[in-house]
Short mmCIF file of C-alpha atoms in Angstrom, two decimals:
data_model
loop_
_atom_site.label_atom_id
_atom_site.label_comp_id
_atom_site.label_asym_id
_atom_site.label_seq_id
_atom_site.Cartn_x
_atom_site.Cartn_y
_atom_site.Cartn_z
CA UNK O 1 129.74 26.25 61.49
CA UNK O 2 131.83 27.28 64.48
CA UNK O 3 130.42 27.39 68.11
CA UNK O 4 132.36 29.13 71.29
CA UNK O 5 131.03 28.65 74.64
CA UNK O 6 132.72 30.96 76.89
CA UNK O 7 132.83 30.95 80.80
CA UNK O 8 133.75 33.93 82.00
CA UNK O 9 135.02 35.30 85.84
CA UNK O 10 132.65 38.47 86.04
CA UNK O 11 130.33 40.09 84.78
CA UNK O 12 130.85 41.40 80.92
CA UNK O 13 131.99 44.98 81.18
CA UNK O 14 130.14 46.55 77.91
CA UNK O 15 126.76 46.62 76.87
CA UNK O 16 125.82 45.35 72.72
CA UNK O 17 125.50 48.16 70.82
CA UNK O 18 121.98 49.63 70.79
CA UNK O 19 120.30 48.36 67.44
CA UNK O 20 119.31 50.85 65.02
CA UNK O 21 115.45 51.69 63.89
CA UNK O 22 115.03 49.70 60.32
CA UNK O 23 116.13 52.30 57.50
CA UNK O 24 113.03 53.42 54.98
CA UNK O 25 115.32 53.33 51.97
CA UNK O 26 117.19 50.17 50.99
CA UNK O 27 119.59 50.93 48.14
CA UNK O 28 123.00 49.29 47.88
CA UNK O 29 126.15 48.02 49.70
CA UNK O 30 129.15 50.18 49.42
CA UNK O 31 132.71 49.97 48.10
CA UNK O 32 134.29 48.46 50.89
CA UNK O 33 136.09 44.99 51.01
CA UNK O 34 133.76 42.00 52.19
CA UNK O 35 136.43 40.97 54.26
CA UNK O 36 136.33 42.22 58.03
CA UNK O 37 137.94 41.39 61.31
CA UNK O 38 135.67 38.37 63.10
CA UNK O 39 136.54 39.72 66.81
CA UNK O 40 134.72 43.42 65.51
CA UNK O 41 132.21 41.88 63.92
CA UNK O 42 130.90 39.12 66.25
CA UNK O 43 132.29 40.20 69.68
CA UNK O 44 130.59 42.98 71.84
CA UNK O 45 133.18 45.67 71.96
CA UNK O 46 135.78 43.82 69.52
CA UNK O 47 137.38 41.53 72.62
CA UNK O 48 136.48 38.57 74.30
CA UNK O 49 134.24 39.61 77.24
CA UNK O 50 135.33 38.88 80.89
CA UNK O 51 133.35 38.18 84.01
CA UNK O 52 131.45 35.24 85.83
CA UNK O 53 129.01 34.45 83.11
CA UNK O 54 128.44 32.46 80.39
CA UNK O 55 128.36 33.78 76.40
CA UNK O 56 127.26 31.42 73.64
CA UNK O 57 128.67 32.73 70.06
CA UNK O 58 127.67 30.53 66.88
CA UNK O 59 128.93 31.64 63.43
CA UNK O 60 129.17 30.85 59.71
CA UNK O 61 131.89 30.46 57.75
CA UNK O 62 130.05 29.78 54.24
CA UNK O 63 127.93 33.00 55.18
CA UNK O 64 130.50 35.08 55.66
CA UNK O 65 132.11 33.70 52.58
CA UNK O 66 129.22 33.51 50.29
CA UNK O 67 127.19 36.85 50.54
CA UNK O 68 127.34 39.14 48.09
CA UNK O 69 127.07 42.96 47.92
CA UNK O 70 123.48 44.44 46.68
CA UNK O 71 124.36 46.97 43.72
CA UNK O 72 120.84 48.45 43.86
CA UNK O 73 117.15 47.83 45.63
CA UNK O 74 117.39 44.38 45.02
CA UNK O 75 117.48 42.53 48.46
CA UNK O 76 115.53 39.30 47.24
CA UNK O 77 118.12 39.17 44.60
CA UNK O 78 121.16 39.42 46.63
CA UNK O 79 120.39 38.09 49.42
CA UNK O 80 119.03 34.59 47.38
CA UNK O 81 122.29 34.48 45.47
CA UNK O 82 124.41 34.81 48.70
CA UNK O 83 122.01 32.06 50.19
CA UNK O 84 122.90 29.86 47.27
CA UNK O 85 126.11 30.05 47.89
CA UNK O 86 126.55 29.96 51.57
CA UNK O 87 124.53 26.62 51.23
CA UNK O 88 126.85 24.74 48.80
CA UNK O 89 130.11 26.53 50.93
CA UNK O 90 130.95 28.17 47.48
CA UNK O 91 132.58 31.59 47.89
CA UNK O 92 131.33 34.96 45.88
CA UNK O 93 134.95 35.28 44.06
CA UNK O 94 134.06 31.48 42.86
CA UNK O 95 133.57 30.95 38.93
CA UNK O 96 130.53 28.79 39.77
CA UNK O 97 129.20 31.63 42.61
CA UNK O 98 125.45 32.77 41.68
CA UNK O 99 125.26 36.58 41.12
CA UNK O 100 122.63 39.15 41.83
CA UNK O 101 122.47 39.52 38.39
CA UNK O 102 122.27 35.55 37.88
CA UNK O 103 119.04 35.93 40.21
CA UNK O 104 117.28 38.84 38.71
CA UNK O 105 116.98 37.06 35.43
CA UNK O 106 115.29 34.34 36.66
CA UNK O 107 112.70 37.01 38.73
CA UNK O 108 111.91 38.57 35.24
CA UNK O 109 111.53 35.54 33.81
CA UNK O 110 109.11 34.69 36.48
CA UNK O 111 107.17 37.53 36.52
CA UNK O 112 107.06 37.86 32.89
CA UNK O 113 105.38 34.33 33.11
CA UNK O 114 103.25 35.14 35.73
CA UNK O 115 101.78 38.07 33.24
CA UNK O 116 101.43 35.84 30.09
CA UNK O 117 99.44 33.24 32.56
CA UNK O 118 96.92 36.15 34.11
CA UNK O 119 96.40 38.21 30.89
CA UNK O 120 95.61 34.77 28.46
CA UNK O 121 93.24 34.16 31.45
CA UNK O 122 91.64 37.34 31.21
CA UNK O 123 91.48 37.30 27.78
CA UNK O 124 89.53 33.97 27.99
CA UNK O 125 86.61 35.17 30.71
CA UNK O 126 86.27 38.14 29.48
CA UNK O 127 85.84 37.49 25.82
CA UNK O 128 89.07 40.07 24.54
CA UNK O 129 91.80 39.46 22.37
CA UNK O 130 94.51 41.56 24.66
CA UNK O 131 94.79 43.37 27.73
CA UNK O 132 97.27 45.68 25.89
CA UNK O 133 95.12 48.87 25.48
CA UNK O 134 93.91 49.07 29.10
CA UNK O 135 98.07 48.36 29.90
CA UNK O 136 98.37 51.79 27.70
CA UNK O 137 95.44 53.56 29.44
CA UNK O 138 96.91 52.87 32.86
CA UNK O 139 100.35 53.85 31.87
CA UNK O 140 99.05 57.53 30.13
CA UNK O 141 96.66 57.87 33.73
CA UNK O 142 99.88 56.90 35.77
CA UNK O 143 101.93 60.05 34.00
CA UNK O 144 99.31 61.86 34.13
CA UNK O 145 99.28 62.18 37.89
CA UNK O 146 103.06 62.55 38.13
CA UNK O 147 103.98 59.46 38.73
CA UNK O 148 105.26 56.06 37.13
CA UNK O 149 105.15 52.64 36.63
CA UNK O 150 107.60 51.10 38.79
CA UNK O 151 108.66 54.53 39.82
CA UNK O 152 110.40 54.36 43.28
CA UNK O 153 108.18 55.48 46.24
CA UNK O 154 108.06 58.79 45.72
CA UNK O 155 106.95 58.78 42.22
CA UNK O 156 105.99 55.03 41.13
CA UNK O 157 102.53 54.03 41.22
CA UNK O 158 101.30 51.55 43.32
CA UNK O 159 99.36 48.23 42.04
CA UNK O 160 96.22 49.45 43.75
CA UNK O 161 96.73 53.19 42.66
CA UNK O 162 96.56 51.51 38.51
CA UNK O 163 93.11 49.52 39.39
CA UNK O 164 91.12 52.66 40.38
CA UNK O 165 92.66 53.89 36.94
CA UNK O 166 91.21 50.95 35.47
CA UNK O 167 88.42 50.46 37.05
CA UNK O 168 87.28 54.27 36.74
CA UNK O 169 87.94 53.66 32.96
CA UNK O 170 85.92 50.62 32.81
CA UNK O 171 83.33 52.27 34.75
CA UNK O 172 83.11 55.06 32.00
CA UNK O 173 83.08 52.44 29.48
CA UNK O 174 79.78 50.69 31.13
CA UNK O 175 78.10 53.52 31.38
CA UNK O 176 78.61 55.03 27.59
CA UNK O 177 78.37 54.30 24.51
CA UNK O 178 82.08 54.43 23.17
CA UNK O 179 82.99 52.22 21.55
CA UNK O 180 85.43 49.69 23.55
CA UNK O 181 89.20 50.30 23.29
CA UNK O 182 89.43 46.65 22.88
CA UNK O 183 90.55 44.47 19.71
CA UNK O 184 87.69 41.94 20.30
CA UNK O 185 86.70 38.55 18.91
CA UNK O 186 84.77 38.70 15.21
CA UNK O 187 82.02 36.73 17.06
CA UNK O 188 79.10 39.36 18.55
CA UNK O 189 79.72 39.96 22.33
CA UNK O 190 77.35 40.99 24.67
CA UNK O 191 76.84 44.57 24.73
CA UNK O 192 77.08 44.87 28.80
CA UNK O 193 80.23 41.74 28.92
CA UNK O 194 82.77 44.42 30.43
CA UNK O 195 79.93 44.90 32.97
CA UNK O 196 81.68 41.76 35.18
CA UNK O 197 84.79 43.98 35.28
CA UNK O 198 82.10 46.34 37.74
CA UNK O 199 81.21 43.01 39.58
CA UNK O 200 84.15 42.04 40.38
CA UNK O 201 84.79 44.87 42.79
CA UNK O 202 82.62 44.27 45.54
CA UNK O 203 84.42 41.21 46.21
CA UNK O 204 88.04 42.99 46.41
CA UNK O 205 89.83 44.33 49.66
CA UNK O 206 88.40 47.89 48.49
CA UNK O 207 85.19 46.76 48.63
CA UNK O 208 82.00 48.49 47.02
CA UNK O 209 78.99 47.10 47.68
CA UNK O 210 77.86 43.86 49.47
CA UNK O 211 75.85 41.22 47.23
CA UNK O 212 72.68 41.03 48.87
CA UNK O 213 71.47 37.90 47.36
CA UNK O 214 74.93 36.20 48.66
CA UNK O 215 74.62 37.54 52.12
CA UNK O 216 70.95 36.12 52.01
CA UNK O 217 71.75 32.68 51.65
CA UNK O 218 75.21 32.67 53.89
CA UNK O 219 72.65 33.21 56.97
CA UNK O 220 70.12 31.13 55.91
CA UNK O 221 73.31 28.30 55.44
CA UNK O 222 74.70 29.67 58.64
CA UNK O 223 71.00 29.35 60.51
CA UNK O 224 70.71 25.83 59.18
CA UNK O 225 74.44 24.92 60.47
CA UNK O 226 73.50 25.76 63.44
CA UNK O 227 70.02 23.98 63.90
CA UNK O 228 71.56 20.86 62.30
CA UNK O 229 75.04 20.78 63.40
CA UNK O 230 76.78 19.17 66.67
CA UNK O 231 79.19 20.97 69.10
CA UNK O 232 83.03 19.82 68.36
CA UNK O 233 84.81 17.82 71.20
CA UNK O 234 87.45 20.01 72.35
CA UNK O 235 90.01 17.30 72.57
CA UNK O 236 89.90 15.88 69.18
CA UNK O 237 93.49 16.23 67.27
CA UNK O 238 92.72 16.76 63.56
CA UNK O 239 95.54 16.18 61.14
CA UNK O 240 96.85 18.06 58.76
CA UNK O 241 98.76 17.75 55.13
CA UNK O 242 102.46 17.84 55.26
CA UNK O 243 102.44 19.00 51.74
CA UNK O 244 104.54 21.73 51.00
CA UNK O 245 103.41 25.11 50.60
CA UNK O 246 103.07 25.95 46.35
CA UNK O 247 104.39 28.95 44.64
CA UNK O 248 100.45 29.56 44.44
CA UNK O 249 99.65 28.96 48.09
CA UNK O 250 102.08 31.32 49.25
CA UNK O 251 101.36 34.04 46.57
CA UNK O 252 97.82 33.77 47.71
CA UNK O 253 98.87 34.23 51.26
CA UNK O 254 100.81 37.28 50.62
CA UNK O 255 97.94 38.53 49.11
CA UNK O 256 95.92 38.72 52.11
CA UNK O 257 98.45 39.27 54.62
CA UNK O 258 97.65 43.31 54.19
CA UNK O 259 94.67 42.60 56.06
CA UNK O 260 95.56 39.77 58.01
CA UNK O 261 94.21 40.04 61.19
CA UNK O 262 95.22 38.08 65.13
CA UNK O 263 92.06 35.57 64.87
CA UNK O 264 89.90 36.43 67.83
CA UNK O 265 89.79 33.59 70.54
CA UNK O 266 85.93 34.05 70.69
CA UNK O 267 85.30 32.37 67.23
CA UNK O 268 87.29 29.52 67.98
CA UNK O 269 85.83 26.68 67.27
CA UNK O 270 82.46 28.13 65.62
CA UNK O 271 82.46 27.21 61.98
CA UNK O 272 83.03 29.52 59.47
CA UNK O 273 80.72 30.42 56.48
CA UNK O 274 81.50 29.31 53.34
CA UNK O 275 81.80 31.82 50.56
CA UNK O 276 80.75 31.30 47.06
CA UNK O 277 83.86 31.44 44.55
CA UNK O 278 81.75 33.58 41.30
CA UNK O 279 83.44 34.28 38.17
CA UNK O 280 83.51 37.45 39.05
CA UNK O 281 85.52 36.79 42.05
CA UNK O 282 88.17 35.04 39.76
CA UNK O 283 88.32 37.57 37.54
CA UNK O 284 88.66 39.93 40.24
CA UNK O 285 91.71 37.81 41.23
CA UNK O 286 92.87 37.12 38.06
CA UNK O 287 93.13 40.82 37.64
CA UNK O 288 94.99 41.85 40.54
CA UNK O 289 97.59 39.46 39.48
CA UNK O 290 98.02 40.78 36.37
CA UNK O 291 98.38 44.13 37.43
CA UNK O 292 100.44 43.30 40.66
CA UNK O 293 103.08 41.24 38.12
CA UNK O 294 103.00 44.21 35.62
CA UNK O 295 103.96 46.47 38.10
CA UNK O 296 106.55 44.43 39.65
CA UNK O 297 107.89 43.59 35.98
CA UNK O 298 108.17 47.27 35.56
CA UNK O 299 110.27 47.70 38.71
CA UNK O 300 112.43 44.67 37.51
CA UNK O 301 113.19 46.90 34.50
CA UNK O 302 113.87 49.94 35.74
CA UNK O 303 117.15 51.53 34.97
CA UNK O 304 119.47 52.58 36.13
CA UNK O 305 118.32 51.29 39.62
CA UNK O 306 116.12 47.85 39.07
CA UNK O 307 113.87 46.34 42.49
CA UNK O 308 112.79 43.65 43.70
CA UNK O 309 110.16 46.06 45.33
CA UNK O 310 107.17 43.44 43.93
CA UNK O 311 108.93 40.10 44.65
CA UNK O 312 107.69 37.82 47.80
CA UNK O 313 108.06 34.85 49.71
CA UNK O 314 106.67 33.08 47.13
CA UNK O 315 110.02 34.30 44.55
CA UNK O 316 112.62 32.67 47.10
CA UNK O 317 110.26 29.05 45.93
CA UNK O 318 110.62 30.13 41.94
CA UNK O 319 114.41 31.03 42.68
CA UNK O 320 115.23 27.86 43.66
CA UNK O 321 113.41 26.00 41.78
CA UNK O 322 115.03 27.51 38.38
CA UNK O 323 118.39 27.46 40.52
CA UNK O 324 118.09 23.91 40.84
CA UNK O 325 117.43 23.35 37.06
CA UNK O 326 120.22 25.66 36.16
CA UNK O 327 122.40 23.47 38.35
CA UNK O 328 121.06 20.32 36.96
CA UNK O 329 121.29 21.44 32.87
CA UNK O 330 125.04 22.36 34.01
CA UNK O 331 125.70 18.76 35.08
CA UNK O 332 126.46 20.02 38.95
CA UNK O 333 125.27 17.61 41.81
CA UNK O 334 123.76 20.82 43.29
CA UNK O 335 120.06 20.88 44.30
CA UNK O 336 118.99 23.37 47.12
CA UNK O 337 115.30 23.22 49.20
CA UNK O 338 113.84 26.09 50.77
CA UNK O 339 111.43 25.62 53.84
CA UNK O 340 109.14 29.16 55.26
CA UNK O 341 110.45 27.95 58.76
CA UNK O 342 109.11 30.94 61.61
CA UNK O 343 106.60 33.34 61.31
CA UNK O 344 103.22 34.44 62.29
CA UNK O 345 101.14 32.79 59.58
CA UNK O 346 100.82 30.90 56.61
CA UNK O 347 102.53 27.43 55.87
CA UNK O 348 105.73 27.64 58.19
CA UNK O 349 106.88 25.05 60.15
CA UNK O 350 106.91 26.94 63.81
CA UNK O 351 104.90 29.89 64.23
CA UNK O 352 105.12 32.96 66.83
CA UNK O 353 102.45 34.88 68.58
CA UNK O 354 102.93 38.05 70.45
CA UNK O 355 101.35 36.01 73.05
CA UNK O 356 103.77 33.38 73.83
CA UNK O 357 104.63 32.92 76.74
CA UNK O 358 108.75 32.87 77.90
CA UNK O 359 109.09 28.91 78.20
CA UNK O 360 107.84 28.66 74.30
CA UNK O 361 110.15 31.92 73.72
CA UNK O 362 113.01 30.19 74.79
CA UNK O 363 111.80 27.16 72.27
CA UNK O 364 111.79 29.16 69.99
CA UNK O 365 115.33 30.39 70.36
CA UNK O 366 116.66 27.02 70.86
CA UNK O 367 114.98 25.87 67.49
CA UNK O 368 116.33 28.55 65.50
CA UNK O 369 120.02 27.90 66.97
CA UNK O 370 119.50 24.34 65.97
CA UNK O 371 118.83 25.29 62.39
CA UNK O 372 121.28 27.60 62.11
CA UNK O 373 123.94 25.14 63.02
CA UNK O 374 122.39 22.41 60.97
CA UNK O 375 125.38 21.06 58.42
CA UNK O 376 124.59 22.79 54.59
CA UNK O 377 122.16 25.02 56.08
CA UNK O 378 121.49 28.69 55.60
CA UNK O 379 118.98 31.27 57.13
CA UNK O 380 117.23 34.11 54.98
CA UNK O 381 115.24 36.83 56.79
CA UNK O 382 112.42 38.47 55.51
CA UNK O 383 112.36 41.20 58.22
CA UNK O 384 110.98 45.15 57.44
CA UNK O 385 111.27 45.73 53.88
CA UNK O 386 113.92 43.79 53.98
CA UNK O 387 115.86 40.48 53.10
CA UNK O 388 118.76 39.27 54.23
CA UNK O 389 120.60 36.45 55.48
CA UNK O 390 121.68 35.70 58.85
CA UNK O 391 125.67 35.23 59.38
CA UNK O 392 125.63 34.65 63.28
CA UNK O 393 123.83 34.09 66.57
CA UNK O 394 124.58 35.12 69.77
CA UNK O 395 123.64 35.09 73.74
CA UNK O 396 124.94 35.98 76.58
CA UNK O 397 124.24 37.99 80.10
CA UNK O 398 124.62 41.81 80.19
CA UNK O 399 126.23 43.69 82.71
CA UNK O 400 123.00 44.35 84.16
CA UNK O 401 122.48 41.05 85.01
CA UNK O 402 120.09 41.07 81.37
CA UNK O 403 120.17 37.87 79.21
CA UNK O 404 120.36 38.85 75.94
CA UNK O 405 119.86 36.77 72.74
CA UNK O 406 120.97 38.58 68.73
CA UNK O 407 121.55 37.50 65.78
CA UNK O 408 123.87 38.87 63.09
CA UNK O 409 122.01 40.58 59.75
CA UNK O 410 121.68 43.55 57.96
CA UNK O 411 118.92 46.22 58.30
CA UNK O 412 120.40 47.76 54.51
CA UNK O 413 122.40 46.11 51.55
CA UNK O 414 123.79 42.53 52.55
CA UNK O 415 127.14 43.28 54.63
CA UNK O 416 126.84 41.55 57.99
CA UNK O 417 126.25 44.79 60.23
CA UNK O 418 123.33 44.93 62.53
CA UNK O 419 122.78 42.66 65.66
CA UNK O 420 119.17 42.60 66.31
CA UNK O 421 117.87 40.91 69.56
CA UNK O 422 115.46 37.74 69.33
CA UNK O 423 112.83 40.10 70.99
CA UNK O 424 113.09 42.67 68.22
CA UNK O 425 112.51 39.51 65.74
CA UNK O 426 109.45 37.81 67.15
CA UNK O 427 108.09 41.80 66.98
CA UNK O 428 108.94 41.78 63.65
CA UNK O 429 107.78 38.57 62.44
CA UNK O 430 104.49 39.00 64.29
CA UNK O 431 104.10 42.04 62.81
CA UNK O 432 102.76 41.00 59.30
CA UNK O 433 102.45 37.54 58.00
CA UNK O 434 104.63 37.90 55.39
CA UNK O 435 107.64 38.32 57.49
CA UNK O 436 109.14 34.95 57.76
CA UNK O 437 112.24 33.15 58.11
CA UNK O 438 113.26 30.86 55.75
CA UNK O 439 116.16 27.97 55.89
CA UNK O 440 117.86 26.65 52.68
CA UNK O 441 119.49 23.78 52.92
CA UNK O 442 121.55 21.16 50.72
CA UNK O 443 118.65 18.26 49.04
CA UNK O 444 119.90 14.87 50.07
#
C-alpha cells in the first residue's frame, strides 16, 4: 500500500467527477488492457491538485495488480478471484493467479451440495423417495408462462415465482384424489402426509393464514412474562460470542434481510415472544432452500452467459474456505480469512445506521482507511447488485470549501472506474442488510 498526503497552496481547482446512478445490468468487462495511467485513475482531473488544502490519497498496488476482468454476470466470481489474489500480492498474468473460472467451480460445487443436503432432508420429513418429479413440474409450469429457470431477468423465473408453482400443485394434490406424482416408500403413508406441504405456508414470508392455537398461547406466555417478569437495568453490559458468523448463520440472515426492517426504538428493551420452531416450519425452510439452490444452480449453468445472480455473502465464506483447501492440497503456504466487516446488520464487526451521527461518521471513515491499509489486506464490496473490490481511497476539500471522502470501485464488471463518496456507501449499506463490506486478509 502507498499513501500521499498532499499540502497544497489553494484551493483545488476541479470538482470529482459526479458519480454515476448504479447500472441495472451487470454483464462483463471489456477488451481493453488492465493496465491504466495511476495519475487518470486516482487523481481528480488526471494532475496533482493545487491550492491551500490538504488531499489524502491511499492506493493498492496488489489490487490494481490482481483483479481480473468479469467475462459474464459473474461479479461474486470475479471479484473473489481478484480478492484472492490481491491478498497474496499475486498478479492475474501469474501461473498460480485464481481465475473466474477457478471460482465458479467451486460455487457449483457448493450449490450442488447445498441441493443434495435440502432435498435428502425433504425426502426424510416428508416420507418421499425424490424431489425429482415436482423439479419437472416446476420446470414444465416455468415454460409454460414464458419464462425459465435461471433465465436472466426478463425471462428467468424467480425462486418465489417456482413455490406458488409448487405449492398450487401440491394444493391440487391435497385436495384430489390423483394419485401422487411421487416414487414413494413400499411402506403405507398416510393418505393426507403431503398435507404438511399446505402447513408449512402460513409460516413463510407470503404468509396464508395465522395459527390460531399458536397465537393463543404466545399471549397467554407473553401475559405471564409480564406478570412474572422484572424490568431490565438499563446499564447492564451483556456480552456477546465472538464466534464467527457460519456459512449457515449468514445464509439464514440473507434470508430475511428482504424484510428486514430499522428495529423501532419503542420495543427496546421489552422482550420478545418466543416462537415455536414446528416441523412444518422446517420443512417450510428446508424447502425454500432447495428451491432457492436449484434456481441458483440453474443460473450457474446457464450458457452461454453463466451468474452468480443466486450467490451471497454467505458464498465469499464457502469460497475461501475451498480456496484455502485448494491451496493447502497444492502444498502452498497460502491460507486466506474473510471477516463481514461494515454493514447494517447481521454478524459484522462495525455496523452503520442512517442515524449516526457525524463524529461516529468520521469513525467510521477512519476505520475503513485503517483496514484498507492493513499489510495483506483486501476490501470486497457488496454494494447494489453488485460486487467488487475496492482499489483506492481518497479525501480531500473541494473547491467549494466541501470535504469530500471516495473510494475507488466499480459500479459494472471489475475495472477500477467509479469513485463513489463515503456518503453514497453508508446509503448503500444501510439500505439492505445484505450489503456489506468484507476484508480478506492473509491467516497468520
Amino acid at each position: 500500500k502507498l499513501q500521499f498526503l498532499y499540502f497544497i497552496d489553494r484551493r483545488m481547482a476541479t470538482t470529482p467527477t459526479n458519480e454515476t446512478k448504479p447500472e441495472e445490468k451487470v454483464e462483463m468487462d471489456t477488451a481493453e488492457a488492465e493496465e491504466v495511467s495511476l495519475e487518470v485513475l486516482l487523481l481528480p482531473d488526471g494532475k496533482l491538485p493545487s491550492g491551500d488544502q490538504n488531499m489524502m490519497l491511499c492506493y493498492s498496488n496488489s489490487v490494481l495488480n490482481g483483479w481480473v476482468k468479469q467475462k459474464a454476470p459473474v461479479c461474486a466470481a470475479s471479484s473473489m478471484a481478484g480478492a484472492w489474489n490481491s491478498t497474496f500480492n499475486i498478479r492475474r498474468d501469474h501461473e498460480d493467479a485464481v481465475t473466474q473460472d477457478d471460482v465458479m467451480v467451486i460455487y457449483r460445487e457448493v450449490v450442488t451440495n447445498q441441493i443434495a443436503k435440502a432435498h435428502d432432508s425433504l425426502c426424510r420429513s416428508l416420507m418421499i423417495k425424490s424431489m425429482d418429479p415436482a423439479l419437472e413440474l416446476i420446470r414444465t409450469k416455468v415454460t409454460e408462462s414464458g419464462k425459465e429457470l435461471g433465465g436472466r431477468k426478463a425471462v428467468g423465473a424467480t425462486h418465489k415465482e417456482c413455490i406458488v408453482h409448487l405449492k398450487d400443485y401440491l394444493k391440487h394434490l391435497v385436495k384430489s384424489d390423483d394419485p401422487l406424482a411421487y416414487e414413494v416408500d413400499e411402506n403405507q403413508i398416510p393418505s393426507n402426509v403431503f398435507s404438511s406441504f399446505i402447513d408449512v405456508w402460513k409460516y413463510t414470508k407470503e404468509g396464508i393464514a395465522k395459527d390460531e392455537e399458536q397465537k393463543r398461547l404466545a399471549a397467554e406466555e407473553a401475559a405471564k412474562n409480564k406478570e412474572e417478569g422484572e424490568p431490565v437495568p438499563e446499564n447492564v453490559c451483556v456480552m456477546k460470542s465472538e464466534k464467527s458468523p457460519t456459512v449457515d448463520d449468514v445464509m439464514s440472515e440473507e434470508e430475511r434481510e428482504s424484510d428486514d426492517e430499522e428495529e423501532d426504538p419503542t420495543q427496546k428493551g421489552k422482550k420478545k415472544k418466543k416462537k415455536t420452531k414446528e416441523l412444518s416450519q422446517t420443512v417450510a425452510a428446508t424447502l425454500s432452500k432447495w428451491m432457492r439452490a436449484t434456481v441458483a444452480l440453474a443460473k450457474l449453468n446457464r450458457e452461454p452467459h453463466p451468474s452468480t445472480g443466486g450467490i451471497g455473502n454467505w458464498g465469499l465464506l464457502e469460497a475461501t474456505d475451498c480456496l484455502n483447501q485448494k491451496s493447502q492440497s497444492q502444498s502452498q503456504d497460502r491460507r486466506m480469512n474473510i471477516t463481514l466487516f461494515m454493514g447494517r446488520s447481521g454478524s459484522v464487526t462495525h455496523k452503520v445506521k442512517a442515524s449516526d451521527p457525524p463524529p461516529a461518521v468520521d469513525k467510521q471513515w477512519a476505520t475503513l482507511w485503517e483496514a484498507f491499509n492493513g499489510k495483506g489486506q483486501t476490501l470486497l464490496f457488496h454494494l447494489t447488485n453488485h460486487y467488487a473490490l475496492v482499489f483506492a481511497m481518497r479525501s480531500y476539500v473541494n473547491n467549494e470549501g466541501v470535504l469530500t471522502r471516495e473510494i475507488l470501485t466499480a459500479r459494472k464488471g471489475q475495472r477500477p472506474s467509479s469513485w463513489i463518496s463515503f456518503e453514497t456507501v453508508r446509503e448503500i449499506l444501510c439500505s439492505w442488510g445484505g450489503y456489506k463490506i468484507a476484508v480478506l486478509s492473509r491467516a497468520s
